[in-house]
Each structure stands twice: as structure tokens, then as C-alpha cells.
């Protein structure tokens, strides 16, 4: 079983500041809970089993009980709708070896009925522990020491249990397939003879080799010891999410994997995808999946790292002051990219200056040798002269490009202007290719190259320039950078183009703010359907603060010149709709109060040959619209 390097149960207990417990249910039905100090004062057998488990490395760390398996550490989180503590017994049945809990756990929370039933019906085989009742004290002690030291004798295993008739050792398909969904499969046909016990300093400890049956859940099915005892290990912590962040910070320190961090108001995820695509041409790369970019998502991403990964690309999203401190303490990026300073999260960060302060908290956690890569088209970022004694490296789109001013919500900047050519990447000679992407020239200190950015929109050209800058500082060749850009792909909800028999749907519904709305609308404006119309289905944008009404109206005025049919959905989008009609009274436009109202009329609204942009903030649930349009086209 592959494990997470250095993340032993003992180390996890130490970094979280938690208290490790071993709870036990005997075959006679006696339930007891022991903390570390109590166990060390107990019997040699208890100390041996407990010590072996302390040195066990976990195989993975999960917060979704459905993903727990052999060797997992499960973090139980009390959510708004679901309490993860309800699934602790289940994850143990699935093979988890330890859990993080925010409260004291009862027998019922730790041990399932299936495990109890299996323990009662298990056939207990011969245990060499029985010698402790028969042999002289010194002989028993010598036997125990020999076992710990790995005596070459064939019968040195301390524990032996037979459940059923078919032998299946640790690592066989019989043991690997055992899970909560099939309790009988979890115990049927499993035979385990424990090898020499693995303790501190024993290489076998990390993978669980040599643990008593029942302590190695991957081989022991429901985690039942040979005498029918059911042991459960768990660490009590004050806050599971904070504990996970501490573990993630420690794990990154253990691995020493270089980190590229990405933040910004707009385009974090699409820029992350572009950067990862470039780095993958040279390095074994781990990237944030989806938008796992907050105080829980970032640790879960870090937990997917393994020794073979050579670099990590981590998205870092913030909405409050102090959020970035929390994330940066984990990631401590070697290279940091800031895409822009827009108008997201104004409800909490007040204004663009507040947003920049929140984003740049990350600088305090960077190494002096680290690289800071900033968007040269952004007026706020251009005010940064140096970071930790070093000048930033810049990326951007040439300011003489049509639409370059829309890449920033503030003052239009002259790019590259007077910035030194040795410290920047500039995308120029831009030629849109409709929905097929954009052709451009990327100029770097090492030379220039032509490239086709496969995702449409000027904002994606800017993302490509950012990826080129990261590639340069990470030692890639221009050819590797070009190949990485041209092989980049989009993900669901991030300007994903779905071509059906009847229409083209632009799925850009994961999130929205004024800058990203305008960027997507500009792409729609540049598309020229052969037979249909350019249709914009736009919804509410969240967390815009006291200016939310004015910002929706601003987008409405912009949309008036970008589409043939405007469909506004949501309470805030009423102002967007009205402002669009003020700007262009002849515009074909309609407003719906909610998604359900639109879906009732969708077949009347979208015609054959239309190109349809679907965009709103995530809370609007516009993925339902994308799915409905794609489904109606299929059927």
C-alpha cells in the first residue's frame, strides 16, 4: 500500500496538538477508551500494538466518508447540513486506520453493528499469546523480544486469526475489496498471520506490515483482532479543519515540493489550468482540481501530493482579510502569480485597495529567492515596485491590442510601457479565431514564439502570458511553453464550449463578476453564427457590496452591444436588463425572476443555430440551464 511520506499517526497527533485515543470493544461486550499515557502503562501487548500503530503512515487523508479506504485518515467535520462524525464507524469498516474528531466518541459512533456481528461470529485461531499463560515469565519475555526483532523462525507471528476457510493474506484481492458496502465480503475468507511486529525504527511500520490482525484494517477487514477485540484509533482535536491545515503544512515541509501559487479576483482557475498545462511538459505536476482553493480545499489538494510529484500548482482563493495568511502558511509558494485586482468580495474587503491588501498577504510567507509574477495590465498591481527585496516579473497583453483596456477594471495601463524587457512577457499581434481560440505572438526575454491559444477570449491570452512567465522562471524552454499553451483545456463551468446538433452552448456558469462578465461577452460579440443569434443568458453576481446595483447596470450596458438576444435571470439582474434596454432600446431582451421561470420557457428562447453564453455567480445554479440546453439538444 502506498503511503504519505512521513505522516505517521504519531506525527499527526503532534502537529495537530490533539490527543490520541485507542478505544476497544471486547468480545465480551466491554467497551473501554485509553489515552496514550494510559496505554504506555498497560500490558506489553497493548504497548506493542499501540507503538506499532504510532509509526504507521496513513495512505491518504479524506473528509468525504465515501472516499475512505484501507489506511485512510478520516477528518470528521461538523458541517451546516451534515455531521461527519456520523460516518466514523463506516470509515473504519472501509479500512480507515484513524480519524480526527472534534468531540469524545461513543461506542456507537466508533463501531458499527456489522463489526460487532463479525467479531461475535469470528472463529478465533491459535494465538501464540496463549503461551504467556503457560510458559515461564522469562521465556515469554524472550519470545516477545524475538518477535519484535524479527526472528527468522517460521512461527514468530504473535497473532493469528482465521475467519472462514479461504486463506487471503494482506494485499490480496480478497482483503483489498472488503468494504462497508459488503460486510460479508469484508470478513469472509480472510486469514492473517501477523509477521514480526513493526515498531519505531522498523521500515515495515510505515506500510503497516507486521501489525496485529485488526490493527491493519486493510488486511483485517472490519478491523477485528484475533481474540474478537475491536480496536479503534482516533485523535481528538479542537477544530478538524484547523488540524487538517496543520497536517498539510507539515506534509509540504516533509516533501519539499516546489509550489506555484495563484490568486487574483478573476481567472484563477483558468490561469491555473494553463500554467499546469505548461509545467506538465517538463515536470510531474500536481494541480488544484476544480476550485479547491479555500481553507479546506487547499489542504485536501496538498494531500494528493506524492514523492514523484516535482511541482505543485495551487490555487488560493480569499474573501476575507486573513484568509490568505491561512493559506500561505500552508503553501509557502516559491512562485506566486496574481492575475488581477478586480471587484470580487467587496462585501467583505470594501474596495480594490482592500482586495489588494488581502491578496498580497501571501508575500510575507515567500522565500527571499521566490518569484512574484504580476499582471502588468492591472493598475493596482503596477504600483508594486518590489517584493522582499526583488522586482516582480510581469506578464500581460500589449496595450495597443483592441479590448486590452477591458482586462482591468481601473485605469488602462500602457503595457509593456517603460517596464524592463528583461523582466516581462508580453502577448502581442493578436488575431482572434472565433470560438476556436486566438493566435498571438508571445515575447519573452529569451525570444519570441507564435502560438494558438485554444480557448477563446483576450483574457485567455493574458492567462497564456502568465503561464509563459511561470514556465520561464521554472526553467522551461520556449518550445515546451508553446506546446503547453496549445494543449491547454477548459473545465466544466469555465468557458467550456459544448457543440450540439442544434446550437453552441458556452458553459461559463461557475462564477461571475463584472470583469469576467465583460470578457465573456466580448468573446460572444466576436463570434458570428452562420444561421442563428448570439444569445446571452446572464444572472446575478454575488458579493459586490454596496455598489452591486450599479455594477449590474454597468454589465447590462456592456451586454447591449455584444448580443442579439439578452436573457437576464435573477433579482439583481433586473437592473442589468433595464440598463441594457436604456443603452439599446431596440435590443431583443427579456427578464426572468429565477432559473425555474426561465427553464419553463427555454425551448421558446433558444433556437436552432444559436450561440448561447450562460454565465452567473455559482449560487444562481446556472449549471441547471447548461444541462437543460444540452439535454434538449440531445433529445
XYZ file of C-alpha atoms in Angstrom:
635
model
C 0.000 0.000 0.000
C 1.323 3.449 -0.945
C 1.511 5.841 1.966
C 2.041 9.547 2.604
C 5.719 10.006 3.365
C 6.399 10.848 6.998
C 2.751 11.258 8.011
C 2.644 8.730 10.807
C -0.170 8.644 13.348
C 2.278 9.937 15.956
C 3.390 12.861 13.793
C -0.210 13.752 13.012
C -1.011 13.777 16.722
C 1.964 16.050 17.378
C 1.341 18.642 14.642
C -2.384 18.893 15.387
C -1.883 19.193 19.137
C -4.591 16.565 19.541
C -4.936 13.633 21.920
C -4.622 10.100 20.535
C -7.086 7.548 21.876
C -7.454 3.806 21.450
C -10.988 2.624 22.100
C -11.595 -1.107 22.427
C -14.680 -3.305 22.408
C -14.005 -6.824 23.681
C -15.824 -9.928 22.511
C -17.494 -9.987 25.915
C -19.009 -6.567 25.147
C -16.797 -4.464 27.414
C -16.013 -1.030 25.929
C -13.030 0.984 27.143
C -11.183 4.060 25.998
C -7.457 4.644 26.572
C -5.269 7.694 26.010
C -1.568 7.469 25.222
C -0.309 7.733 28.801
C -2.685 5.045 29.995
C -1.629 2.660 27.249
C 2.070 3.058 27.945
C 1.393 1.894 31.484
C -0.562 -1.133 30.284
C 0.432 -4.635 29.246
C 3.360 -5.339 26.873
C 0.869 -6.468 24.262
C -1.029 -3.187 24.454
C 2.211 -1.168 24.333
C 3.441 -3.181 21.382
C 0.282 -2.784 19.353
C -0.044 0.888 20.233
C 3.623 1.613 19.465
C 3.374 -0.132 16.116
C 0.330 1.929 15.171
C 2.063 5.186 16.134
C 4.662 4.552 13.432
C 2.089 3.721 10.768
C 1.944 6.141 7.826
C -1.540 6.921 6.529
C -2.332 6.114 2.897
C -4.470 9.204 2.320
C -6.483 11.866 4.156
C -10.152 12.436 3.332
C -13.175 14.337 4.638
C -15.682 12.546 2.403
C -16.544 9.238 4.069
C -17.264 7.666 0.684
C -13.598 8.080 -0.286
C -12.139 6.429 2.821
C -10.316 3.147 2.240
C -7.531 0.961 3.588
C -5.056 3.081 5.546
C -7.056 6.321 5.402
C -7.174 9.090 7.968
C -10.713 10.495 8.037
C -11.343 14.075 9.172
C -14.817 14.356 10.696
C -16.236 17.835 10.124
C -19.421 19.268 11.620
C -20.999 20.949 8.581
C -24.117 23.068 8.229
C -26.134 20.165 6.829
C -24.071 17.039 7.514
C -22.071 15.955 10.548
C -19.072 13.889 9.511
C -18.930 12.273 12.955
C -21.984 10.225 11.933
C -19.851 8.286 9.436
C -16.891 7.348 11.652
C -17.957 3.741 12.173
C -18.487 3.419 8.426
C -14.996 4.631 7.503
C -13.429 2.178 9.949
C -15.387 -0.599 8.243
C -13.967 0.608 4.939
C -10.400 0.275 6.217
C -9.568 3.662 7.744
C -6.934 3.367 10.484
C -7.592 6.618 12.334
C -9.983 9.558 12.467
C -9.870 13.162 13.583
C -12.784 14.049 15.866
C -13.914 17.290 17.471
C -15.570 15.501 20.380
C -15.392 12.490 22.632
C -16.644 9.436 20.749
C -19.050 6.792 21.961
C -19.008 3.081 21.214
C -21.871 3.501 18.755
C -20.020 6.240 16.860
C -16.842 4.159 16.589
C -18.041 0.620 15.977
C -20.718 -0.500 13.533
C -23.213 -3.278 14.063
C -21.546 -5.151 11.195
C -18.198 -5.098 13.009
C -19.786 -6.285 16.266
C -21.573 -9.122 14.498
C -18.391 -10.158 12.698
C -16.440 -10.165 15.961
C -19.040 -12.368 17.635
C -19.053 -14.928 14.813
C -15.301 -14.910 14.070
C -13.515 -18.207 14.678
C -10.567 -17.479 16.931
C -7.494 -19.462 15.940
C -4.385 -20.366 17.877
C -2.581 -17.366 19.267
C 0.978 -17.545 20.431
C -0.084 -15.014 23.035
C -1.618 -18.016 24.808
C 1.959 -19.052 25.657
C 2.041 -16.114 28.052
C -0.383 -18.025 30.284
C 1.576 -21.287 30.140
C 5.299 -20.578 29.796
C 7.589 -19.203 32.473
C 7.816 -15.420 32.645
C 11.369 -15.198 31.234
C 10.538 -17.492 28.327
C 7.557 -15.386 27.430
C 9.622 -12.202 27.574
C 12.333 -13.719 25.340
C 9.730 -14.882 22.833
C 8.216 -11.388 22.724
C 11.606 -9.712 22.175
C 12.497 -12.147 19.404
C 9.259 -11.341 17.640
C 9.859 -7.610 17.818
C 13.374 -8.057 16.451
C 12.108 -10.149 13.573
C 13.278 -13.634 14.500
C 13.820 -15.782 11.379
C 11.779 -18.619 12.845
C 8.762 -19.522 10.774
C 6.303 -19.257 13.675
C 7.291 -15.853 15.088
C 3.954 -14.167 14.391
C 2.328 -13.072 17.606
C -1.258 -13.225 16.420
C -3.259 -15.492 14.177
C -6.924 -15.339 13.247
C -8.985 -17.399 10.840
C -12.329 -16.104 9.590
C -13.878 -18.526 7.124
C -11.938 -21.112 5.188
C -10.136 -19.419 2.294
C -6.685 -18.002 3.070
C -6.067 -14.488 1.839
C -3.062 -12.538 3.041
C -2.651 -8.796 3.319
C -2.641 -7.161 -0.062
C -4.649 -9.887 -1.802
C -7.772 -9.124 -3.751
C -9.909 -10.631 -1.005
C -8.693 -8.141 1.542
C -8.480 -5.171 -0.777
C -12.062 -5.497 -1.923
C -13.550 -5.654 1.541
C -15.610 -2.559 2.276
C -18.586 -1.159 4.095
C -20.866 -1.791 1.167
C -20.435 -5.566 1.585
C -19.840 -6.520 5.239
C -19.728 -10.225 4.492
C -17.067 -9.701 1.844
C -15.087 -7.693 4.343
C -14.580 -10.673 6.622
C -15.255 -13.796 4.567
C -12.264 -15.860 3.621
C -9.661 -13.730 5.396
C -6.761 -15.378 7.149
C -3.948 -13.323 8.612
C -0.788 -14.424 10.315
C 0.982 -11.386 11.707
C 4.637 -11.082 10.851
C 7.233 -9.644 13.197
C 5.630 -6.543 14.720
C 6.591 -3.215 13.242
C 7.662 -0.622 15.729
C 9.677 2.576 15.733
C 12.689 2.159 13.522
C 11.192 -0.790 11.672
C 10.730 0.013 7.947
C 7.684 -2.207 7.878
C 5.887 0.143 10.235
C 5.157 2.751 7.595
C 3.122 0.415 5.420
C 1.520 -1.460 8.291
C 3.390 -4.730 7.771
C 3.640 -6.765 10.945
C 0.741 -5.155 12.758
C -1.575 -7.480 14.679
C -4.620 -8.570 12.740
C -7.268 -5.972 13.311
C -4.731 -3.155 13.651
C -4.026 -3.379 9.945
C -7.523 -2.666 8.666
C -6.566 -3.296 5.038
C -5.958 -6.933 5.874
C -8.276 -7.299 8.831
C -11.494 -6.392 7.037
C -13.657 -4.735 9.663
C -10.687 -4.258 11.991
C -11.180 -7.209 14.329
C -8.338 -8.600 16.433
C -7.854 -12.383 16.708
C -9.445 -12.598 20.134
C -12.566 -10.802 18.900
C -11.477 -7.406 20.212
C -12.321 -4.381 18.021
C -9.712 -1.600 18.380
C -10.312 1.943 17.099
C -7.696 4.720 16.964
C -8.794 8.348 16.912
C -7.317 11.775 17.600
C -9.418 14.331 19.449
C -8.824 17.879 18.181
C -10.422 21.241 18.853
C -11.123 22.035 15.191
C -10.845 19.401 12.454
C -10.362 21.913 9.638
C -7.576 23.683 11.521
C -5.999 20.283 12.224
C -6.092 19.462 8.507
C -4.369 22.744 7.695
C -1.593 21.965 10.174
C -1.149 18.494 8.703
C -0.999 19.925 5.163
C 1.642 22.453 6.206
C 3.722 19.678 7.775
C 3.318 17.393 4.765
C 4.567 20.045 2.338
C 7.585 20.584 4.582
C 8.298 16.839 4.581
C 8.103 16.556 0.789
C 9.779 19.869 -0.052
C 7.830 20.082 -3.328
C 8.196 23.474 -5.092
C 4.896 25.370 -5.161
C 3.430 27.766 -7.709
C 0.621 29.717 -6.050
C -2.130 31.522 -7.949
C -4.535 34.148 -6.684
C -6.468 37.097 -8.081
C -10.000 38.418 -8.445
C -10.678 36.893 -11.849
C -9.273 33.980 -13.807
C -7.562 31.995 -11.046
C -8.859 28.627 -12.182
C -8.366 29.145 -15.931
C -4.865 30.530 -15.301
C -4.112 27.566 -13.050
C -5.141 25.184 -15.825
C -2.934 26.999 -18.342
C 0.075 27.058 -16.006
C -0.298 23.375 -15.162
C -0.554 22.520 -18.856
C 2.750 24.295 -19.482
C 4.599 22.821 -16.496
C 3.412 19.299 -17.351
C 5.566 19.360 -20.473
C 8.644 19.251 -18.227
C 7.671 18.251 -14.680
C 5.423 15.710 -12.992
C 2.823 18.215 -11.828
C 0.026 18.227 -9.278
C -2.629 20.913 -9.695
C -5.664 22.019 -7.739
C -8.685 20.125 -9.010
C -11.698 22.279 -9.753
C -11.651 25.233 -7.388
C -10.439 23.536 -4.188
C -8.800 26.804 -3.213
C -10.015 27.697 0.293
C -9.090 26.781 3.863
C -10.375 23.235 3.383
C -9.840 22.731 -0.347
C -6.154 23.682 -0.297
C -5.189 21.087 2.353
C -7.171 18.411 0.511
C -5.232 19.272 -2.652
C -1.917 19.079 -0.811
C -2.854 15.623 0.495
C -2.804 14.327 -3.097
C 0.915 15.081 -3.375
C 3.280 12.118 -3.524
C 7.052 11.829 -3.722
C 7.049 11.500 -7.513
C 5.497 14.950 -7.996
C 8.110 17.528 -8.953
C 5.992 20.681 -8.655
C 2.565 21.720 -7.347
C 0.252 24.373 -8.826
C -2.050 25.571 -6.044
C -4.972 27.937 -6.452
C -5.536 30.226 -3.464
C -8.881 31.995 -3.095
C -9.754 34.564 -0.436
C -12.850 36.538 0.502
C -11.871 37.990 3.911
C -8.821 39.632 5.430
C -6.658 36.919 6.988
C -7.766 34.183 4.576
C -4.520 34.440 2.613
C -2.433 34.259 5.793
C -4.120 30.935 6.498
C -3.478 29.570 3.000
C 0.016 30.977 2.559
C 1.179 29.459 5.824
C 0.409 26.081 4.268
C 1.613 26.641 0.697
C 4.578 28.996 1.223
C 4.876 29.408 -2.563
C 8.209 29.519 -4.359
C 6.493 31.311 -7.248
C 3.384 33.462 -6.812
C 1.076 34.669 -9.601
C -1.558 37.386 -9.098
C -3.931 37.571 -12.055
C -5.593 40.935 -11.268
C -7.315 43.088 -8.673
C -10.994 43.274 -9.539
C -14.252 43.879 -7.724
C -14.981 40.476 -6.161
C -15.812 40.132 -2.456
C -16.347 43.864 -1.982
C -18.924 42.926 0.618
C -16.067 41.894 2.912
C -12.956 43.630 1.505
C -14.639 47.018 0.890
C -12.735 48.261 -2.173
C -9.998 47.319 -4.648
C -7.283 48.538 -2.284
C -8.674 46.189 0.351
C -8.679 43.345 -2.159
C -5.026 44.006 -2.993
C -4.068 44.051 0.699
C -5.821 40.717 1.184
C -4.181 39.100 -1.859
C -0.685 40.351 -1.094
C -0.690 38.920 2.421
C 0.979 35.966 0.705
C 4.227 37.891 0.225
C 5.062 37.547 3.919
C 5.322 33.770 3.530
C 7.532 33.639 0.452
C 11.202 32.807 0.417
C 13.629 35.647 -0.402
C 14.568 33.738 -3.559
C 10.926 33.370 -4.629
C 9.426 34.790 -7.815
C 6.439 37.144 -7.858
C 4.634 37.296 -11.221
C 2.102 40.111 -11.677
C -0.336 41.294 -14.341
C 1.107 44.397 -15.995
C -2.300 45.404 -17.385
C -3.641 45.927 -13.857
C -3.334 49.453 -12.459
C -3.251 48.346 -8.808
C -0.611 45.673 -9.323
C 1.568 48.094 -11.317
C 2.077 50.066 -8.108
C 4.128 47.184 -6.645
C 7.785 48.030 -7.152
C 9.423 45.162 -5.282
C 8.617 42.219 -3.036
C 11.016 41.037 -0.352
C 13.822 42.994 -1.985
C 13.234 41.674 -5.528
C 11.457 43.202 -8.515
C 8.330 41.466 -9.828
C 8.263 39.624 -13.146
C 5.446 40.912 -15.342
C 3.015 39.400 -17.827
C 0.290 40.981 -19.919
C -1.256 41.843 -23.261
C 0.133 44.661 -25.377
C -1.898 47.796 -24.642
C -2.282 48.564 -28.364
C -4.499 45.465 -28.659
C -8.202 46.167 -29.161
C -10.024 45.412 -25.921
C -6.897 45.430 -23.738
C -8.456 48.134 -21.588
C -11.218 45.720 -20.574
C -8.681 43.428 -18.893
C -8.643 45.784 -15.906
C -11.498 47.495 -14.077
C -9.363 50.542 -13.287
C -7.153 52.871 -15.290
C -5.881 51.488 -18.588
C -2.163 50.876 -18.347
C 0.491 51.230 -21.031
C 1.939 47.740 -21.360
C 4.748 46.971 -21.551
C 5.402 50.700 -21.378
C 8.627 51.516 -19.567
C 8.943 48.147 -17.823
C 12.305 46.452 -18.477
C 12.142 43.907 -21.303
C 14.332 41.556 -19.263
C 11.580 41.174 -16.660
C 8.381 40.611 -18.595
C 6.331 38.539 -21.004
C 4.059 40.325 -23.492
C 1.378 38.878 -25.763
C 1.056 40.874 -28.997
C -0.054 40.615 -32.649
C -3.361 39.176 -31.509
C -5.673 37.600 -34.074
C -8.998 36.153 -32.817
C -10.078 32.850 -34.364
C -13.664 32.972 -33.155
C -14.611 30.097 -30.884
C -11.515 28.187 -31.999
C -9.232 30.372 -29.888
C -6.734 33.142 -30.557
C -3.439 33.371 -32.433
C -0.748 35.610 -30.959
C 2.961 36.207 -30.522
C 4.427 35.886 -27.057
C 7.559 37.932 -26.471
C 9.935 36.921 -23.689
C 13.479 37.793 -22.542
C 14.594 34.534 -24.206
C 12.934 35.269 -27.546
C 9.514 35.245 -29.165
C 7.235 32.499 -30.435
C 3.883 32.264 -32.164
C 1.154 30.220 -30.545
C -2.507 29.361 -30.853
C -4.285 29.757 -27.535
C -7.008 27.083 -27.850
C -9.503 28.831 -25.557
C -11.220 31.940 -26.982
C -11.080 35.367 -25.396
C -8.469 38.028 -24.772
C -8.456 37.144 -21.084
C -7.202 33.676 -22.003
C -4.368 35.237 -23.984
C -3.443 37.017 -20.751
C -3.597 33.648 -18.963
C -1.256 32.195 -21.578
C 1.188 35.045 -20.989
C 1.094 34.285 -17.255
C 1.789 30.606 -17.962
C 4.722 31.573 -20.179
C 6.160 33.706 -17.387
C 5.885 30.813 -14.913
C 7.471 28.455 -17.443
C 10.428 30.790 -17.860
C 11.177 31.174 -14.156
C 10.798 27.396 -13.743
C 13.405 26.687 -16.401
C 11.288 25.538 -19.355
C 12.279 26.082 -22.984
C 10.176 28.252 -25.294
C 9.131 25.152 -27.237
C 7.915 23.444 -24.056
C 5.952 26.567 -23.155
C 4.380 26.742 -26.617
C 3.337 23.077 -26.512
C 1.868 23.512 -23.041
C -0.241 26.504 -24.067
C -1.552 24.812 -27.190
C -2.561 21.686 -25.274
C -4.471 23.551 -22.543
C -8.075 22.525 -21.938
C -11.024 24.112 -20.178
C -13.056 22.549 -17.372
C -16.764 22.498 -16.626
C -18.208 25.931 -15.941
C -15.087 27.741 -17.159
C -15.792 28.827 -20.747
C -16.353 25.253 -21.866
C -17.803 25.160 -25.375
C -20.455 22.493 -25.937
C -21.385 21.954 -29.574
C -24.696 20.210 -30.108
C -26.614 19.414 -33.284
C -28.812 22.460 -32.822
C -26.695 25.102 -31.091
C -23.444 26.030 -29.390
C -23.540 26.497 -25.616
C -20.760 28.378 -23.843
C -20.729 26.989 -20.306
C -19.199 29.784 -18.213
C -21.555 29.449 -15.284
C -19.262 28.602 -12.398
C -18.777 32.185 -11.255
C -19.116 35.776 -12.350
C -18.108 39.351 -11.611
C -18.138 42.499 -13.752
C -14.695 41.885 -15.299
C -15.305 38.238 -16.189
C -18.801 39.084 -17.491
C -17.359 41.629 -19.901
C -14.584 39.273 -21.005
C -17.067 36.526 -21.834
C -19.444 38.923 -23.557
C -16.612 40.217 -25.738
C -15.967 36.657 -26.930
C -19.658 36.219 -27.701
C -19.625 39.512 -29.617
C -16.734 38.270 -31.760
C -18.492 35.052 -32.685
C -20.546 35.065 -35.868
C -23.088 32.229 -36.028
C -23.804 31.081 -39.584
C -27.571 30.920 -39.105
C -28.531 31.698 -35.527
C -28.204 34.516 -32.984
C -25.778 35.448 -30.261
C -27.736 34.841 -27.054
C -26.516 35.905 -23.599
C -28.175 34.273 -20.589
C -26.834 36.317 -17.666
C -27.578 36.026 -13.957
C -26.830 37.703 -10.659
C -23.279 38.373 -9.464
C -22.632 37.951 -5.748
C -20.521 39.660 -3.076
C -20.280 43.035 -4.836
C -21.029 45.101 -1.755
C -22.925 48.363 -1.677
C -22.271 49.015 -5.393
C -23.922 45.785 -6.556
C -26.819 47.530 -8.317
C -24.558 49.926 -10.229
C -22.188 47.111 -11.215
C -25.039 45.026 -12.616
C -26.215 48.039 -14.604
C -22.681 48.522 -15.926
C -22.641 44.947 -17.221
C -26.076 45.461 -18.782
C -24.889 48.482 -20.734
C -21.897 46.483 -21.976
C -24.027 43.473 -22.892
C -26.259 45.616 -25.120
C -23.503 45.827 -27.715
C -22.448 42.171 -27.531
C -25.528 40.039 -28.203
C -28.621 39.741 -30.377
C -30.790 38.417 -27.560
C -30.329 39.149 -23.849
C -31.950 36.907 -21.244
C -31.493 38.199 -17.686
C -32.277 35.932 -14.733
C -32.452 36.847 -11.038
C -33.441 39.747 -8.792
C -30.238 41.761 -9.253
C -30.233 41.133 -12.996
C -33.453 43.112 -13.333
C -31.257 46.221 -13.255
C -28.898 44.655 -15.795
C -31.836 44.048 -18.146
C -33.246 47.546 -17.762
C -29.891 49.257 -18.307
C -29.280 47.199 -21.467
C -32.576 48.452 -22.909
C -31.685 52.031 -21.994
C -28.410 51.638 -23.838
C -30.022 49.965 -26.860
C -33.842 50.272 -26.918
C -34.134 48.043 -29.986
C -32.350 45.150 -28.251
C -34.317 41.925 -28.028
C -34.341 41.285 -24.274
C -36.321 39.577 -21.512
C -36.080 39.175 -17.731
C -36.982 36.141 -15.595
C -37.111 36.237 -11.792
C -35.420 32.862 -11.320
C -33.951 29.814 -13.073
C -37.151 27.780 -12.861
C -39.096 30.523 -14.653
C -36.580 30.507 -17.491
C -36.485 26.714 -17.776
C -40.240 26.658 -18.375
C -39.663 28.791 -21.482
C -36.233 27.547 -22.592
C -37.481 25.831 -25.755
C -39.046 29.097 -26.894
C -35.972 31.142 -26.034
C -33.172 29.167 -27.694
C -33.419 28.492 -31.421
C -31.552 26.258 -33.827
C -28.171 27.689 -34.797
C -27.899 29.998 -31.757
C -24.640 30.532 -29.874
C -25.605 30.780 -26.203
C -23.452 32.208 -23.401
C -24.540 31.028 -19.933
C -22.944 32.986 -17.078
C -23.710 33.932 -13.470
C -22.314 33.518 -9.986
C -22.284 29.959 -8.701
C -25.108 30.434 -6.203
C -27.541 31.045 -9.099
C -27.363 27.376 -10.121
C -26.918 28.091 -13.834
C -25.428 24.620 -14.328
C -29.082 23.533 -14.489
C -29.533 25.763 -17.524
C -26.443 24.337 -19.228
C -27.611 20.787 -18.586
C -31.155 21.543 -19.797
C -29.925 23.146 -23.024
C -27.538 20.283 -23.728
C -30.217 17.701 -22.899
C -32.905 19.264 -25.070
C -30.416 19.436 -27.934
C -29.580 15.746 -27.476
C -33.189 14.673 -27.266
